[in-house]
CSV table of C-alpha atoms in Angstrom, one decimal:
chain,number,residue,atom,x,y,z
A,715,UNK,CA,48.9,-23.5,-53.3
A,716,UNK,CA,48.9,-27.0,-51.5
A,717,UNK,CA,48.9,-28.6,-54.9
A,718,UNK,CA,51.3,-26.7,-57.1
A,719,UNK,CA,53.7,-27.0,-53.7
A,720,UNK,CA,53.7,-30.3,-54.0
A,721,UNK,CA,54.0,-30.8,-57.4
A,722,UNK,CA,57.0,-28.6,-57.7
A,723,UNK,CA,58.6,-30.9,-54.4
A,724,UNK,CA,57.6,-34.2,-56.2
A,725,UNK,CA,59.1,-33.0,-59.7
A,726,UNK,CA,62.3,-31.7,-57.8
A,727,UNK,CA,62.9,-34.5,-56.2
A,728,UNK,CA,62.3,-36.5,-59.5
A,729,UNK,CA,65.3,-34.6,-60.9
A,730,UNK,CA,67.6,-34.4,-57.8
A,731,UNK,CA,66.5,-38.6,-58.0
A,732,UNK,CA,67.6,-39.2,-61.6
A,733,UNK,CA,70.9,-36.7,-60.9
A,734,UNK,CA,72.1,-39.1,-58.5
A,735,UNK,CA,71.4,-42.3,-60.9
A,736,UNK,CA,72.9,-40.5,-63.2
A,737,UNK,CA,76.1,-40.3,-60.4
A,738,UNK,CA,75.8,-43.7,-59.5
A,739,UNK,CA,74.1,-43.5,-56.5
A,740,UNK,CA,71.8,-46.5,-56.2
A,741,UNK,CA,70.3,-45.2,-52.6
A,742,UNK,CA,67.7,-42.1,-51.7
A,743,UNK,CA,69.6,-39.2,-50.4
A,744,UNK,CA,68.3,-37.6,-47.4
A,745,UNK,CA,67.3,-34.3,-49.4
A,746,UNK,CA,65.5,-36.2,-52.0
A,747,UNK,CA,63.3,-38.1,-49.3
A,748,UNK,CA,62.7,-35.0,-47.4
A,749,UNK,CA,61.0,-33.5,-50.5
A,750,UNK,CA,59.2,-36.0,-51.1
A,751,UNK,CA,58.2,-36.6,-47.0
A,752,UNK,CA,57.3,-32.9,-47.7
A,753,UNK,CA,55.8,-33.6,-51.3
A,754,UNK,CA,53.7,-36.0,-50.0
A,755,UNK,CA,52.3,-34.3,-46.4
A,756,UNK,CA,51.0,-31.8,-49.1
A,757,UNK,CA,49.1,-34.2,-51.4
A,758,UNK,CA,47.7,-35.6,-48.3
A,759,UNK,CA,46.2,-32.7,-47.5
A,760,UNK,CA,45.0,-32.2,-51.0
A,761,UNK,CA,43.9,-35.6,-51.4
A,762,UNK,CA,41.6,-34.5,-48.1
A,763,UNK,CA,40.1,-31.4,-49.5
A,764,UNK,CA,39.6,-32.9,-52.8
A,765,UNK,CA,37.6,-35.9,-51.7
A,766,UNK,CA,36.3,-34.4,-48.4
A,767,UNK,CA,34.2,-31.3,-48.5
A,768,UNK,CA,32.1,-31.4,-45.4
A,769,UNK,CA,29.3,-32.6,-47.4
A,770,UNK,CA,29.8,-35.9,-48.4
A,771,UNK,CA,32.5,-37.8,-50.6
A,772,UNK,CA,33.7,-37.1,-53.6
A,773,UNK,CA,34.8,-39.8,-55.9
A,774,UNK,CA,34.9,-38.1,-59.6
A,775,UNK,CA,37.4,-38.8,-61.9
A,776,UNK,CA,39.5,-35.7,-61.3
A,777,UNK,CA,39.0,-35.9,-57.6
A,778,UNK,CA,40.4,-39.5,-57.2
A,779,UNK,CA,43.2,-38.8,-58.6
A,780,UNK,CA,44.8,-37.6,-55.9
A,781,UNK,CA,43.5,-40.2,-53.5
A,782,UNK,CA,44.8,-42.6,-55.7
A,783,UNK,CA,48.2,-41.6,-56.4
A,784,UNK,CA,48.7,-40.8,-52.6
A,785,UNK,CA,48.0,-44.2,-51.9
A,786,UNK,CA,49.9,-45.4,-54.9
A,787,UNK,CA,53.1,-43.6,-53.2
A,788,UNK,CA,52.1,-44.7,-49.2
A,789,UNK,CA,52.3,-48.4,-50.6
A,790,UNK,CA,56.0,-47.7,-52.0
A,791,UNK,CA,57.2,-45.9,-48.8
A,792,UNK,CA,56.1,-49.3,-47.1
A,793,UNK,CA,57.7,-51.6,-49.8
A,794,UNK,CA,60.7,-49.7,-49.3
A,795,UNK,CA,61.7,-50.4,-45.8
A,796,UNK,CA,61.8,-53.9,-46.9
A,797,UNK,CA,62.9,-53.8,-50.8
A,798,UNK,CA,65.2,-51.7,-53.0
A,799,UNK,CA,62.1,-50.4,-54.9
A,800,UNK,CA,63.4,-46.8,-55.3
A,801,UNK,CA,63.7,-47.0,-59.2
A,802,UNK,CA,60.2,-47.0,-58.9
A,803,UNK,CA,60.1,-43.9,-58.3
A,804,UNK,CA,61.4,-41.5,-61.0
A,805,UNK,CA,58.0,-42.9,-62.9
A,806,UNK,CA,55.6,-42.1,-59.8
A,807,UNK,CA,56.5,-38.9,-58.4
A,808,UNK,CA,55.7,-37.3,-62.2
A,809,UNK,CA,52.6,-38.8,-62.3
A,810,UNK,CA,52.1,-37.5,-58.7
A,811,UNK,CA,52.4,-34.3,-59.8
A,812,UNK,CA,50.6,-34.5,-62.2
A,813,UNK,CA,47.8,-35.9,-60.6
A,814,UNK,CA,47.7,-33.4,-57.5
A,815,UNK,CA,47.8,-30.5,-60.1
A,816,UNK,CA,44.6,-32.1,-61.9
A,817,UNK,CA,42.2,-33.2,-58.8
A,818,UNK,CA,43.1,-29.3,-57.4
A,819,UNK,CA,42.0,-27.6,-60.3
A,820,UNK,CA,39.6,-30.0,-62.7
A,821,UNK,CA,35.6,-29.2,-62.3
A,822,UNK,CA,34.1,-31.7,-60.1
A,823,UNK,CA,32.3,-34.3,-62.0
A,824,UNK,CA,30.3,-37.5,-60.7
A,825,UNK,CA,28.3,-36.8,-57.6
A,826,UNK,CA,28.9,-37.6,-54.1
A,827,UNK,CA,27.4,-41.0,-53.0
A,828,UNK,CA,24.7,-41.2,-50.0
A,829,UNK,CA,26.1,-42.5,-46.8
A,830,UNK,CA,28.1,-45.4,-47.0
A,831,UNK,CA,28.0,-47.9,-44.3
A,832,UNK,CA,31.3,-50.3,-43.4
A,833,UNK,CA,31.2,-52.8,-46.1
A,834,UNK,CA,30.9,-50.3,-48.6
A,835,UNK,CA,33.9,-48.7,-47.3
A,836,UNK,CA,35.6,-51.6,-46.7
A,837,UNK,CA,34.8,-52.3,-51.0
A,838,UNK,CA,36.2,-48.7,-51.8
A,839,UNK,CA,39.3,-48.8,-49.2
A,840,UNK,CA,40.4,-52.3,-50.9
A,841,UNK,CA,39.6,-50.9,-54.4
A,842,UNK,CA,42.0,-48.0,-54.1
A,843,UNK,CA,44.7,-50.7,-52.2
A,844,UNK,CA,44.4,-53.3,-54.5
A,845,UNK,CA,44.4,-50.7,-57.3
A,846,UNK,CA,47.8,-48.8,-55.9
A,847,UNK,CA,50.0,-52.4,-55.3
A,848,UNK,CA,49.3,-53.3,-58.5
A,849,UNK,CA,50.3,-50.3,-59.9
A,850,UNK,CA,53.4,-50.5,-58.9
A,851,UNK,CA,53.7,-54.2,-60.1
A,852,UNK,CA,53.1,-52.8,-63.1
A,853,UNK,CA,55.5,-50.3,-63.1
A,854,UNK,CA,58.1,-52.7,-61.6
A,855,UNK,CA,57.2,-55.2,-64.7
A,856,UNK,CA,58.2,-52.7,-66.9
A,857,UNK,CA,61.2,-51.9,-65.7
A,858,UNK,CA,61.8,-55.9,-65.3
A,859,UNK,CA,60.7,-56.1,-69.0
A,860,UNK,CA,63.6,-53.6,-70.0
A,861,UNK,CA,66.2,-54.8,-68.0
A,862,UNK,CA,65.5,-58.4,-69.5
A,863,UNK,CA,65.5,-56.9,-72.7
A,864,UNK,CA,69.3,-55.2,-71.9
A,865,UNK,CA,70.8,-58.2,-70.0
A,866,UNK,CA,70.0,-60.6,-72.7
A,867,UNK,CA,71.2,-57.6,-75.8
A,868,UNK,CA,74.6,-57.2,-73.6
A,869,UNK,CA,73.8,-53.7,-73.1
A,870,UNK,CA,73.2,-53.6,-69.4
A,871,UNK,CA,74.2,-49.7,-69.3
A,872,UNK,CA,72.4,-46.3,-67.7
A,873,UNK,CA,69.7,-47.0,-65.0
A,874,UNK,CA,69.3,-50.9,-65.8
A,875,UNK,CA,73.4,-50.9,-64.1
A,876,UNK,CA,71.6,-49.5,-60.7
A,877,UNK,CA,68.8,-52.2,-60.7
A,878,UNK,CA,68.9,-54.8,-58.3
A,879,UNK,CA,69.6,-58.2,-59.8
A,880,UNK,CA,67.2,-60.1,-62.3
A,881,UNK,CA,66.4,-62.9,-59.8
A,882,UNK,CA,65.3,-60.1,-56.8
A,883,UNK,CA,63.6,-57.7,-59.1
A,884,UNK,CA,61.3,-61.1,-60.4
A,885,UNK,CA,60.7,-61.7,-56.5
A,886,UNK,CA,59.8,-58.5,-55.9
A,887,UNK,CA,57.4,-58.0,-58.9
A,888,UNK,CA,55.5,-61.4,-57.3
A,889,UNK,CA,55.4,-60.3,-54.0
A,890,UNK,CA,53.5,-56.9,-54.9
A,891,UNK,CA,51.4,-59.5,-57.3
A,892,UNK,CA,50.8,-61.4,-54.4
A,893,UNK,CA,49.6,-58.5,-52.1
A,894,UNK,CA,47.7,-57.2,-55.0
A,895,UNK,CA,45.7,-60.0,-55.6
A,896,UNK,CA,44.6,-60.5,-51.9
A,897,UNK,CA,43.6,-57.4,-51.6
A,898,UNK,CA,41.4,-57.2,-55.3
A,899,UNK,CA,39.7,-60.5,-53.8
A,900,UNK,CA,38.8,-58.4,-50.7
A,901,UNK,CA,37.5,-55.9,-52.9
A,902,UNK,CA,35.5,-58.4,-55.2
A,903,UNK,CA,34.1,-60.1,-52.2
A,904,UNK,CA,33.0,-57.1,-50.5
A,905,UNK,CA,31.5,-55.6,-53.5
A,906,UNK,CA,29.5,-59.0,-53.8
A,907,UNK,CA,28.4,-59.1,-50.5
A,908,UNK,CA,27.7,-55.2,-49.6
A,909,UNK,CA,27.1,-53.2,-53.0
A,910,UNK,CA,23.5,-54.3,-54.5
A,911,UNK,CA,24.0,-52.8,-58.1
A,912,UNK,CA,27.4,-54.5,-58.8
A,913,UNK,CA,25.8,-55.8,-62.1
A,914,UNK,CA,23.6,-53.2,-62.9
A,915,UNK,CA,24.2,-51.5,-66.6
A,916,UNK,CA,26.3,-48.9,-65.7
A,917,UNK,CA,28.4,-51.2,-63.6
A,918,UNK,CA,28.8,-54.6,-65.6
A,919,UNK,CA,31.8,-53.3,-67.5
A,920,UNK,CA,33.2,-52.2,-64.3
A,921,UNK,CA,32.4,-55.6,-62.8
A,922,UNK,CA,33.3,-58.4,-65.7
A,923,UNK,CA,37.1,-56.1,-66.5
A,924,UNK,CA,37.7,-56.2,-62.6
A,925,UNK,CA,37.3,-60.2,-62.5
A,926,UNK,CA,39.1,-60.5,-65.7
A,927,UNK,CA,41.9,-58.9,-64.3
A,928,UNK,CA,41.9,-60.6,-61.4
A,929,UNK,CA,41.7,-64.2,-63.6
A,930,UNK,CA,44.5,-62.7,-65.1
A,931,UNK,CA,46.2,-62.1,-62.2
A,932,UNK,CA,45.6,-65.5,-60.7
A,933,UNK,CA,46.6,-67.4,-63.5
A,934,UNK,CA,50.0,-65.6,-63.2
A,935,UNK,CA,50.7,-66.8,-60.0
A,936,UNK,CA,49.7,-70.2,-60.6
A,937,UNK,CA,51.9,-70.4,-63.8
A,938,UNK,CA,54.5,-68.8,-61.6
A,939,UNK,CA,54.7,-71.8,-58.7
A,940,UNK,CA,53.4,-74.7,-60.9
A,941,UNK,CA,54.9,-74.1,-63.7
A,942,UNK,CA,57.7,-71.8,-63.3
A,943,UNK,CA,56.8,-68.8,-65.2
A,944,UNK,CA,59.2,-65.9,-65.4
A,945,UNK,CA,60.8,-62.7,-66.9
A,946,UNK,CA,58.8,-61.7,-70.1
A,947,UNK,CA,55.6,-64.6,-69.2
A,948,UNK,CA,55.1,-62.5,-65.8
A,949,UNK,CA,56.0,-58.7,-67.5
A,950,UNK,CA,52.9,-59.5,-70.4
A,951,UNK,CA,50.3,-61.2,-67.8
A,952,UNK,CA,51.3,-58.0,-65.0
A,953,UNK,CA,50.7,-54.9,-67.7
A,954,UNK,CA,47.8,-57.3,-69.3
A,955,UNK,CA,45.9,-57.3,-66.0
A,956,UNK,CA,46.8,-54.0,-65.2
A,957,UNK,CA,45.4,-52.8,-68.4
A,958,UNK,CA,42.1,-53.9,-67.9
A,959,UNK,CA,42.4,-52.3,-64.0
A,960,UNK,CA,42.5,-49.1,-65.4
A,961,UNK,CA,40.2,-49.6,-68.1
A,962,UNK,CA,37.9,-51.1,-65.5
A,963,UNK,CA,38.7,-48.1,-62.7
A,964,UNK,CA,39.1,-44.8,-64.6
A,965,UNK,CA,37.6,-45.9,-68.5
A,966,UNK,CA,33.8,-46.9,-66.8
A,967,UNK,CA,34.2,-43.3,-64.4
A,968,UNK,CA,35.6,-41.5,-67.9
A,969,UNK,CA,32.3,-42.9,-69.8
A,970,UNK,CA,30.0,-42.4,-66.6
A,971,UNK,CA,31.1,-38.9,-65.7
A,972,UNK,CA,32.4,-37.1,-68.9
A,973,UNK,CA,30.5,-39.1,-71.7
A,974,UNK,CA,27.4,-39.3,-70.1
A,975,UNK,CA,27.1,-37.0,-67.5
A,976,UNK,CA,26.5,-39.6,-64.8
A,977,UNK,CA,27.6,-40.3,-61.2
């Protein structure tokens, strides 16, 4: 009930959201962040029972999903205090839904992992952080790439009108790169240090897509200070790296778990 409670929340506040773009209302009404406020109270709790189960922790594919996009949505809530991210959000509350809905109801697959000391948790915590900011990097690259795309066309109509300017919506996509980035090196370095198997078989694709993306990542923000690189350079390197994220993240649990049968 949790679940389909907050998926209904998180798609009605999607609509009321894209109503009042549609109005010309550039900021959140107070009904459309008490939804979600509520929306996201109940994904917490499923996030909880989904990877929580008194017996250990439970990191499947289905499972994370929740865990993930809940983080995925904390990480806006804080970017917004500072930065007009809000477009942001008529792509992640969907996917919220969708997400609670499928870690409530999907079988279980993986199994749960023995005890897992402090580095090992510090590796999984910056995972999921690292993972969530650069989501929405990705997402805010895309909406960069098409408000480019409109400016330089001349047809600057519909949302694009509500987003902020070029030049901030640049700085902000490099900010949540920046962020990103720190925290996917915390993750890499504590994986290194704590986690003995980080190159074993089942784990190499895991490993070698993660540090591409992170070489991807890197090389961004070094073209981006030393050598200027904007607009359409950033929007390709962003969704590039983020590609291999998710084939790195959910495409080696999606083999392990479903394919194989594997933890």
């Amino acid at each position: 009930m949790l679940a389909i409670l907050a998926a209904l929340l998180y798609l009605t506040a999607t609509g009321l959201h894209l109503l009042h773009m549609r109005q010309r209302r550039p900021r959140l009404s107070a009904m459309v962040i008490t939804l979600g406020v509520i929306a996201l109270l109940c994904h917490a709790l499923v996030a909880w029972f989904s990877v929580f189960d008194g017996q250990g922790v439970h990191l499947g594919l289905y499972k994370i999903l929740a865990l993930v996009t809940l983080v995925v949505n904390l990480a806006c809530v804080v970017w917004l205090l500072r930065r007009p991210l809000q477009n942001l959000l008529v792509v992640l509350l969907p996917i919220s839904a969708a997400a609670v809905l499928v870690s409530a109801f999907a079988p279980q697959t993986g199994v749960a992992p023995p005890h897992m000391g402090g580095g090992v948790l510090l590796h999984v915590a910056s995972s999921i952080l690292a993972y969530a900011v650069l989501t929405l990097a990705a997402v805010q690259a895309a909406l960069l790439a098409v408000q480019d795309h409109q400016l330089k066309h001349r047809h600057a109509t519909g949302m694009v009108s509500l987003l902020p300017p070029l030049q901030l919506m640049e700085t902000m996509l490099f900010e949540l790169l920046w962020a990103g980035v720190v925290l996917l090196t915390v993750a890499i370095v504590s994986g290194l240090l704590f986690l003995e198997d980080l190159f074993a078989q089942h784990l190499v694709h895991k490993t070698v897509l993660t540090l591409l993306a992170w070489a991807i990542y890197s090389t961004l923000l070094w073209g981006r200070y030393q050598l200027g690189w904007r607009s359409q350079t950033a929007v390709r390197f962003t969704l590039g790296g983020f590609t291999l994220l998710v084939l790195a993240f959910f495409g080696s649990k999606l083999v392990l778990e479903l394919v194989l049968q594997r933890g």
